């Protein structure tokens, strides 16, 4: 039973649970029948969201009809966000949903390990040390054993350490190792309580000219070990080419700015065999593997029936296939192979529902609830075919609510029912399962083996509709969701969430005390039920003074909020501490906040996370007051600088002129501004005139490709891919007497302690003699990199380029980063 449960968990298809319900047309039903008749699986393996080859995933799913999965080692937590302020674990939530949306388009399924994208690494050795190789390897083996792919395809080459992102190579190395371990009962034996060992047939590397020195080198490469096939096929039933579907899928990666334009025509993919036996037919990935129903004991008869369904399918009346589909469903329930039984049961139930126009839905009257709360659930069932069927029972789980309507669902006659349902007293919050416990730099902590690999938490409340068709009872499960009508968007679905009865939020996640003065810290409490009263206090280390000690509150209605101000006084010496709100309700303490992530291209995400703020006292001085900020790809630099006493104004690029900038002590360009703000192409002369007149212009890092101008500064400056990924790499002062290292703050080696994720990225590697390099640094076994911070005097002012990752340090409250940046802003004052 445990093994069957584990398999059921891995049958979660990649469509987000709060997306509108699936409604297949005739062409899509016929496509699903073809997929039902193919018993082969392939798993694509890479490191991050966006690494997957959507052309190949779409081709294998829609043309070959294989069950196709994508295993991303990470959730993309370490990247940048082009659509909003979320970084780290919140960005990982966004990219998880973007990947699931992508799979909903290309037909794949989505999986992850517990590994965290902690930032760029140059070697797989560094990656595997931070990830905890044993634990990530166990996750890969687990997914191989539960997904059971006949074929595995690696995106990256396991033999070329150091040629690409270390996490890229690590993903391939782990896949190669797991390919052998998955069949070994001595490897991670604890998993075998829930699943069985499994031996994949073939392992490939998805190679291309990109992995060779040149197109010519690839042309002349030995391809005797290659499979080669055209993925540029056209699907008349969809009106789209495979590359067009792949582009739509790729374009779901909006947080990374990966919108893609579709193409048409032949596109060749190459697969190099890494392990297993190369098929004799080198144009077929599954050649020599039985992908028919004959591969299963007692499967031949099912195959014959479903072959008739596929051949005789009536596009005008899909319900004509129902008798044969029901016959096949009964035979599938008798299969001994539990793996394929569960997969094909799920598939055929989708087809049966679609062919009959059967629509089932369970809708909550509220988007959120707390444990023990009673909610109203609206049930709907309708049969839109001539096929006779009966709704025999509906049950809500977990719980004991069950009704037995025993009502015939007449053609196009809607059945609706409203039930009262009490959320379990012990119900857990429906926050992403991988964020419920504190992990490490490289790994999320997930104790439940059966959750590992899943793209998201399972729906907590489900409605089970039992439908009788031709004397056969078939259960259909629907996850409880919330639905409302938006005046602009129309019908909108979002997940139903279980949350705590009260939440507390401190707006700033880092509070910088640049002197010994106290700060007022507002804490907002929100009630998630009526009649809420209690006490609020703040908890931190004993060296910090909090006033008042406690504050009483009374909130009469659900959704009501109150903000209580506390005075926080720092210690005299530089110190860091964590500040936590503690809400006491009748002797029970709560200290979580509710975070929502709301973008149109993914379902609304509601997270219950520990509410806490980092407190930092700084020995810091500054000069100048007024800073202009031109936003780029998104960062928290403006808010961070305001915390140390600067006044920051965001500048609309359209308004830039020499006169409009004159009142600012410094102008700061957001990260990648020269990559993302097209208007800077025309505004650069005004910016340089501002410098010439005595201003300070600070350009944070930009990617060296896709710049909107030819030169960033007043003198020649070339950007590179050079970066220092070791956050504790030694930093050497090339110009120790330069003002930026001495005024108004004396910068020492101590200021480069406790940096996070990296030192910096996209350093300059060539510059005019007018620039002064300030710092030198490098990763282990590499040559010094001197282009992380360059300063040039131009006219009466200063132009500064920096690849130092201030945008990562500020949200973490790294003291030295604030002190150094204050010096950048203060230069020349």
PDB file of N, CA, C and O in Angstrom, residues 662 664-666 687-697 714-715 739 791-800 824-829:
ATOM      1  N   UNK A 662      20.563  67.990 -11.576  1.00  0.00           N
ATOM      2  CA  UNK A 662      21.524  68.868 -10.914  1.00  0.00           C
ATOM      3  C   UNK A 662      21.408  68.868  -9.398  1.00  0.00           C
ATOM      4  O   UNK A 662      22.396  69.083  -8.692  1.00  0.00           O
ATOM      5  N   UNK A 664      20.912  66.421  -7.317  1.00  0.00           N
ATOM      6  CA  UNK A 664      21.257  65.180  -6.631  1.00  0.00           C
ATOM      7  C   UNK A 664      22.748  65.122  -6.300  1.00  0.00           C
ATOM      8  O   UNK A 664      23.592  65.502  -7.112  1.00  0.00           O
ATOM      9  N   UNK A 665      23.055  64.594  -5.111  1.00  0.00           N
ATOM     10  CA  UNK A 665      24.451  64.389  -4.727  1.00  0.00           C
ATOM     11  C   UNK A 665      25.057  63.199  -5.458  1.00  0.00           C
ATOM     12  O   UNK A 665      26.267  63.133  -5.650  1.00  0.00           O
ATOM     13  N   UNK A 666      24.223  62.251  -5.839  1.00  0.00           N
ATOM     14  CA  UNK A 666      24.694  61.093  -6.599  1.00  0.00           C
ATOM     15  C   UNK A 666      23.512  60.501  -7.355  1.00  0.00           C
ATOM     16  O   UNK A 666      22.359  60.606  -6.928  1.00  0.00           O
ATOM     17  N   UNK A 687      23.356  62.170 -18.604  1.00  0.00           N
ATOM     18  CA  UNK A 687      23.951  61.587 -17.408  1.00  0.00           C
ATOM     19  C   UNK A 687      25.436  61.948 -17.297  1.00  0.00           C
ATOM     20  O   UNK A 687      25.932  62.300 -16.215  1.00  0.00           O
ATOM     21  N   UNK A 688      26.142  61.882 -18.424  1.00  0.00           N
ATOM     22  CA  UNK A 688      27.568  62.215 -18.397  1.00  0.00           C
ATOM     23  C   UNK A 688      27.773  63.711 -18.193  1.00  0.00           C
ATOM     24  O   UNK A 688      28.770  64.132 -17.580  1.00  0.00           O
ATOM     25  N   UNK A 689      26.854  64.515 -18.676  1.00  0.00           N
ATOM     26  CA  UNK A 689      26.946  65.956 -18.434  1.00  0.00           C
ATOM     27  C   UNK A 689      26.775  66.237 -16.942  1.00  0.00           C
ATOM     28  O   UNK A 689      27.454  67.123 -16.386  1.00  0.00           O
ATOM     29  N   UNK A 690      25.898  65.493 -16.304  1.00  0.00           N
ATOM     30  CA  UNK A 690      25.713  65.616 -14.853  1.00  0.00           C
ATOM     31  C   UNK A 690      27.036  65.346 -14.133  1.00  0.00           C
ATOM     32  O   UNK A 690      27.412  66.062 -13.183  1.00  0.00           O
ATOM     33  N   UNK A 691      27.739  64.299 -14.572  1.00  0.00           N
ATOM     34  CA  UNK A 691      29.039  63.990 -13.966  1.00  0.00           C
ATOM     35  C   UNK A 691      30.024  65.112 -14.217  1.00  0.00           C
ATOM     36  O   UNK A 691      30.725  65.583 -13.303  1.00  0.00           O
ATOM     37  N   UNK A 692      30.083  65.552 -15.453  1.00  0.00           N
ATOM     38  CA  UNK A 692      31.024  66.611 -15.822  1.00  0.00           C
ATOM     39  C   UNK A 692      30.804  67.871 -14.977  1.00  0.00           C
ATOM     40  O   UNK A 692      31.753  68.581 -14.628  1.00  0.00           O
ATOM     41  N   UNK A 693      29.571  68.122 -14.603  1.00  0.00           N
ATOM     42  CA  UNK A 693      29.245  69.309 -13.819  1.00  0.00           C
ATOM     43  C   UNK A 693      29.492  69.133 -12.328  1.00  0.00           C
ATOM     44  O   UNK A 693      29.240  70.049 -11.536  1.00  0.00           O
ATOM     45  N   UNK A 694      29.944  67.925 -11.933  1.00  0.00           N
ATOM     46  CA  UNK A 694      30.293  67.737 -10.524  1.00  0.00           C
ATOM     47  C   UNK A 694      29.531  66.638  -9.814  1.00  0.00           C
ATOM     48  O   UNK A 694      29.709  66.442  -8.605  1.00  0.00           O
ATOM     49  N   UNK A 695      28.678  65.899 -10.512  1.00  0.00           N
ATOM     50  CA  UNK A 695      27.913  64.830  -9.877  1.00  0.00           C
ATOM     51  C   UNK A 695      28.669  63.508  -9.829  1.00  0.00           C
ATOM     52  O   UNK A 695      29.729  63.349 -10.446  1.00  0.00           O
ATOM     53  N   UNK A 696      28.121  62.575  -9.089  1.00  0.00           N
ATOM     54  CA  UNK A 696      28.675  61.223  -8.997  1.00  0.00           C
ATOM     55  C   UNK A 696      27.664  60.249  -9.594  1.00  0.00           C
ATOM     56  O   UNK A 696      26.507  60.203  -9.158  1.00  0.00           O
ATOM     57  N   UNK A 697      28.097  59.479 -10.592  1.00  0.00           N
ATOM     58  CA  UNK A 697      27.240  58.489 -11.245  1.00  0.00           C
ATOM     59  C   UNK A 697      27.790  57.109 -10.938  1.00  0.00           C
ATOM     60  O   UNK A 697      28.945  56.804 -11.260  1.00  0.00           O
ATOM     61  N   UNK A 714      32.321  57.686 -19.487  1.00  0.00           N
ATOM     62  CA  UNK A 714      32.912  58.755 -20.301  1.00  0.00           C
ATOM     63  C   UNK A 714      34.192  58.318 -21.000  1.00  0.00           C
ATOM     64  O   UNK A 714      34.662  58.993 -21.919  1.00  0.00           O
ATOM     65  N   UNK A 715      34.756  57.204 -20.556  1.00  0.00           N
ATOM     66  CA  UNK A 715      35.971  56.643 -21.155  1.00  0.00           C
ATOM     67  C   UNK A 715      35.715  55.172 -21.477  1.00  0.00           C
ATOM     68  O   UNK A 715      34.772  54.563 -20.968  1.00  0.00           O
ATOM     69  N   UNK A 739      40.480  57.987  -1.890  1.00  0.00           N
ATOM     70  CA  UNK A 739      39.445  58.483  -0.970  1.00  0.00           C
ATOM     71  C   UNK A 739      38.314  57.499  -0.715  1.00  0.00           C
ATOM     72  O   UNK A 739      37.750  57.466   0.385  1.00  0.00           O
ATOM     73  N   UNK A 791      36.924  53.666 -10.719  1.00  0.00           N
ATOM     74  CA  UNK A 791      36.506  55.051 -10.498  1.00  0.00           C
ATOM     75  C   UNK A 791      37.308  55.970 -11.409  1.00  0.00           C
ATOM     76  O   UNK A 791      38.531  55.848 -11.508  1.00  0.00           O
ATOM     77  N   UNK A 792      36.599  56.866 -12.088  1.00  0.00           N
ATOM     78  CA  UNK A 792      37.257  57.838 -12.976  1.00  0.00           C
ATOM     79  C   UNK A 792      36.760  59.234 -12.662  1.00  0.00           C
ATOM     80  O   UNK A 792      35.554  59.457 -12.486  1.00  0.00           O
ATOM     81  N   UNK A 793      37.708  60.171 -12.587  1.00  0.00           N
ATOM     82  CA  UNK A 793      37.345  61.591 -12.476  1.00  0.00           C
ATOM     83  C   UNK A 793      36.992  62.078 -13.875  1.00  0.00           C
ATOM     84  O   UNK A 793      37.704  61.832 -14.840  1.00  0.00           O
ATOM     85  N   UNK A 794      35.852  62.753 -13.997  1.00  0.00           N
ATOM     86  CA  UNK A 794      35.422  63.271 -15.292  1.00  0.00           C
ATOM     87  C   UNK A 794      34.864  64.667 -15.062  1.00  0.00           C
ATOM     88  O   UNK A 794      33.836  64.835 -14.379  1.00  0.00           O
ATOM     89  N   UNK A 795      35.562  65.660 -15.604  1.00  0.00           N
ATOM     90  CA  UNK A 795      35.180  67.035 -15.324  1.00  0.00           C
ATOM     91  C   UNK A 795      35.300  67.286 -13.837  1.00  0.00           C
ATOM     92  O   UNK A 795      36.330  67.019 -13.212  1.00  0.00           O
ATOM     93  N   UNK A 796      34.227  67.760 -13.232  1.00  0.00           N
ATOM     94  CA  UNK A 796      34.238  68.036 -11.803  1.00  0.00           C
ATOM     95  C   UNK A 796      33.712  66.862 -10.963  1.00  0.00           C
ATOM     96  O   UNK A 796      33.714  66.933  -9.730  1.00  0.00           O
ATOM     97  N   UNK A 797      33.230  65.805 -11.649  1.00  0.00           N
ATOM     98  CA  UNK A 797      32.581  64.715 -10.917  1.00  0.00           C
ATOM     99  C   UNK A 797      33.261  63.381 -11.103  1.00  0.00           C
ATOM    100  O   UNK A 797      34.392  63.282 -11.600  1.00  0.00           O
ATOM    101  N   UNK A 798      32.541  62.325 -10.718  1.00  0.00           N
ATOM    102  CA  UNK A 798      33.102  60.973 -10.723  1.00  0.00           C
ATOM    103  C   UNK A 798      32.133  60.003 -11.398  1.00  0.00           C
ATOM    104  O   UNK A 798      30.912  60.049 -11.164  1.00  0.00           O
ATOM    105  N   UNK A 799      32.709  59.124 -12.219  1.00  0.00           N
ATOM    106  CA  UNK A 799      31.949  57.996 -12.779  1.00  0.00           C
ATOM    107  C   UNK A 799      32.498  56.728 -12.140  1.00  0.00           C
ATOM    108  O   UNK A 799      33.712  56.497 -12.120  1.00  0.00           O
ATOM    109  N   UNK A 800      31.581  55.888 -11.623  1.00  0.00           N
ATOM    110  CA  UNK A 800      31.973  54.656 -10.937  1.00  0.00           C
ATOM    111  C   UNK A 800      31.261  53.471 -11.582  1.00  0.00           C
ATOM    112  O   UNK A 800      30.051  53.511 -11.790  1.00  0.00           O
ATOM    113  N   UNK A 824      31.128  55.404  -1.677  1.00  0.00           N
ATOM    114  CA  UNK A 824      30.933  55.652  -3.111  1.00  0.00           C
ATOM    115  C   UNK A 824      30.042  56.868  -3.314  1.00  0.00           C
ATOM    116  O   UNK A 824      30.324  57.743  -4.146  1.00  0.00           O
ATOM    117  N   UNK A 825      28.964  56.919  -2.576  1.00  0.00           N
ATOM    118  CA  UNK A 825      28.031  58.033  -2.704  1.00  0.00           C
ATOM    119  C   UNK A 825      28.679  59.347  -2.241  1.00  0.00           C
ATOM    120  O   UNK A 825      28.409  60.418  -2.799  1.00  0.00           O
ATOM    121  N   UNK A 826      29.539  59.238  -1.242  1.00  0.00           N
ATOM    122  CA  UNK A 826      30.110  60.437  -0.618  1.00  0.00           C
ATOM    123  C   UNK A 826      31.331  60.986  -1.340  1.00  0.00           C
ATOM    124  O   UNK A 826      31.825  62.063  -0.979  1.00  0.00           O
ATOM    125  N   UNK A 827      31.851  60.266  -2.323  1.00  0.00           N
ATOM    126  CA  UNK A 827      33.102  60.676  -2.955  1.00  0.00           C
ATOM    127  C   UNK A 827      32.988  62.091  -3.531  1.00  0.00           C
ATOM    128  O   UNK A 827      31.983  62.468  -4.133  1.00  0.00           O
ATOM    129  N   UNK A 828      34.013  62.888  -3.280  1.00  0.00           N
ATOM    130  CA  UNK A 828      34.052  64.241  -3.821  1.00  0.00           C
ATOM    131  C   UNK A 828      33.286  65.257  -3.008  1.00  0.00           C
ATOM    132  O   UNK A 828      33.274  66.454  -3.337  1.00  0.00           O
ATOM    133  N   UNK A 829      32.611  64.811  -1.948  1.00  0.00           N
ATOM    134  CA  UNK A 829      31.808  65.744  -1.150  1.00  0.00           C
ATOM    135  C   UNK A 829      32.670  66.442  -0.098  1.00  0.00           C
ATOM    136  O   UNK A 829      33.488  65.794   0.546  1.00  0.00           O
TER     137      UNK A 829
END
